[in-house]
Amino acid sequence: MTDTTTEQPPVLRTRSVVGLAACVVTALVGIFLIPTLQEPGGGFNARFWTMAALELVAMIGVVYFVLNLHEESD
């Protein structure tokens, strides 16, 4: 028995794919910036909250773009 339906996969939104890639790159840059922020000067709290905010923004962006990844077909 063969399935002869030719249902097309949902179309990806280019904007969401680009946004998702940008958020992932932002998160990775934030992770690799941690050693550079261990230099003397500036308080631990300022560096910690800056990195936490950067990672939070990247996480929110990833969630948003994943939820809007496919175009809705009517």
PDB file of C-alpha atoms in Angstrom:
ATOM      1  CA  MET A   1       0.000   0.000   0.000  1.00  0.00           C
ATOM      2  CA  THR A   2       1.513   3.338  -1.014  1.00  0.00           C
ATOM      3  CA  ASP A   3       0.639   6.793   0.165  1.00  0.00           C
ATOM      4  CA  THR A   4       0.020   8.873  -2.931  1.00  0.00           C
ATOM      5  CA  THR A   5      -0.757  12.190  -1.244  1.00  0.00           C
ATOM      6  CA  THR A   6       1.730  14.851  -2.205  1.00  0.00           C
ATOM      7  CA  GLU A   7       1.413  17.246   0.700  1.00  0.00           C
ATOM      8  CA  GLN A   8       3.934  20.080   0.562  1.00  0.00           C
ATOM      9  CA  PRO A   9       6.008  20.829   3.663  1.00  0.00           C
ATOM     10  CA  PRO A  10       5.338  24.202   5.301  1.00  0.00           C
ATOM     11  CA  VAL A  11       7.279  27.142   3.888  1.00  0.00           C
ATOM     12  CA  LEU A  12       9.991  28.624   6.100  1.00  0.00           C
ATOM     13  CA  ARG A  13       9.988  32.364   6.714  1.00  0.00           C
ATOM     14  CA  THR A  14      13.339  33.784   5.693  1.00  0.00           C
ATOM     15  CA  ARG A  15      13.093  36.512   8.320  1.00  0.00           C
ATOM     16  CA  SER A  16      12.673  33.937  11.081  1.00  0.00           C
ATOM     17  CA  VAL A  17      15.588  31.832   9.862  1.00  0.00           C
ATOM     18  CA  VAL A  18      17.872  34.885   9.745  1.00  0.00           C
ATOM     19  CA  GLY A  19      16.645  36.077  13.147  1.00  0.00           C
ATOM     20  CA  LEU A  20      17.175  32.645  14.644  1.00  0.00           C
ATOM     21  CA  ALA A  21      20.724  32.511  13.292  1.00  0.00           C
ATOM     22  CA  ALA A  22      21.436  36.024  14.630  1.00  0.00           C
ATOM     23  CA  CYS A  23      20.156  35.098  18.099  1.00  0.00           C
ATOM     24  CA  VAL A  24      22.255  31.943  18.196  1.00  0.00           C
ATOM     25  CA  VAL A  25      25.346  33.892  17.129  1.00  0.00           C
ATOM     26  CA  THR A  26      24.590  36.523  19.794  1.00  0.00           C
ATOM     27  CA  ALA A  27      24.344  33.835  22.473  1.00  0.00           C
ATOM     28  CA  LEU A  28      27.611  32.240  21.347  1.00  0.00           C
ATOM     29  CA  VAL A  29      29.402  35.590  21.277  1.00  0.00           C
ATOM     30  CA  GLY A  30      28.139  36.204  24.807  1.00  0.00           C
ATOM     31  CA  ILE A  31      29.543  32.883  25.977  1.00  0.00           C
ATOM     32  CA  PHE A  32      32.949  33.554  24.425  1.00  0.00           C
ATOM     33  CA  LEU A  33      33.036  37.089  25.874  1.00  0.00           C
ATOM     34  CA  ILE A  34      33.002  35.764  29.437  1.00  0.00           C
ATOM     35  CA  PRO A  35      36.813  35.293  29.659  1.00  0.00           C
ATOM     36  CA  THR A  36      37.418  38.821  28.351  1.00  0.00           C
ATOM     37  CA  LEU A  37      35.159  40.245  31.053  1.00  0.00           C
ATOM     38  CA  GLN A  38      37.300  38.702  33.800  1.00  0.00           C
ATOM     39  CA  GLU A  39      39.857  41.462  33.394  1.00  0.00           C
ATOM     40  CA  PRO A  40      40.399  43.733  36.396  1.00  0.00           C
ATOM     41  CA  GLY A  41      38.141  46.745  36.569  1.00  0.00           C
ATOM     42  CA  GLY A  42      34.414  46.945  36.729  1.00  0.00           C
ATOM     43  CA  GLY A  43      32.435  45.078  39.304  1.00  0.00           C
ATOM     44  CA  PHE A  44      31.327  41.487  39.154  1.00  0.00           C
ATOM     45  CA  ASN A  45      27.684  42.522  39.367  1.00  0.00           C
ATOM     46  CA  ALA A  46      27.887  44.748  36.297  1.00  0.00           C
ATOM     47  CA  ARG A  47      29.566  42.045  34.223  1.00  0.00           C
ATOM     48  CA  PHE A  48      27.220  39.324  35.451  1.00  0.00           C
ATOM     49  CA  TRP A  49      24.035  41.270  34.752  1.00  0.00           C
ATOM     50  CA  THR A  50      25.316  42.413  31.352  1.00  0.00           C
ATOM     51  CA  MET A  51      25.959  38.806  30.319  1.00  0.00           C
ATOM     52  CA  ALA A  52      22.671  37.639  31.841  1.00  0.00           C
ATOM     53  CA  ALA A  53      20.779  40.313  29.900  1.00  0.00           C
ATOM     54  CA  LEU A  54      22.554  39.416  26.648  1.00  0.00           C
ATOM     55  CA  GLU A  55      21.751  35.722  27.057  1.00  0.00           C
ATOM     56  CA  LEU A  56      18.143  36.497  28.040  1.00  0.00           C
ATOM     57  CA  VAL A  57      17.613  38.641  24.941  1.00  0.00           C
ATOM     58  CA  ALA A  58      19.089  35.874  22.775  1.00  0.00           C
ATOM     59  CA  MET A  59      16.847  33.270  24.420  1.00  0.00           C
ATOM     60  CA  ILE A  60      13.711  35.363  23.956  1.00  0.00           C
ATOM     61  CA  GLY A  61      14.684  35.935  20.317  1.00  0.00           C
ATOM     62  CA  VAL A  62      15.174  32.213  19.712  1.00  0.00           C
ATOM     63  CA  VAL A  63      11.782  31.387  21.220  1.00  0.00           C
ATOM     64  CA  TYR A  64      10.049  34.113  19.181  1.00  0.00           C
ATOM     65  CA  PHE A  65      11.636  33.117  15.877  1.00  0.00           C
ATOM     66  CA  VAL A  66      11.075  29.388  16.404  1.00  0.00           C
ATOM     67  CA  LEU A  67       7.383  30.004  17.112  1.00  0.00           C
ATOM     68  CA  ASN A  68       7.122  32.060  13.897  1.00  0.00           C
ATOM     69  CA  LEU A  69       9.321  29.843  11.726  1.00  0.00           C
ATOM     70  CA  HIS A  70       6.661  28.556   9.321  1.00  0.00           C
ATOM     71  CA  GLU A  71       4.192  30.526   7.271  1.00  0.00           C
ATOM     72  CA  GLU A  72       0.564  29.864   8.103  1.00  0.00           C
ATOM     73  CA  SER A  73      -1.397  28.443   5.214  1.00  0.00           C
ATOM     74  CA  ASP A  74      -5.079  29.339   5.061  1.00  0.00           C
TER      75      ASP A  74
END
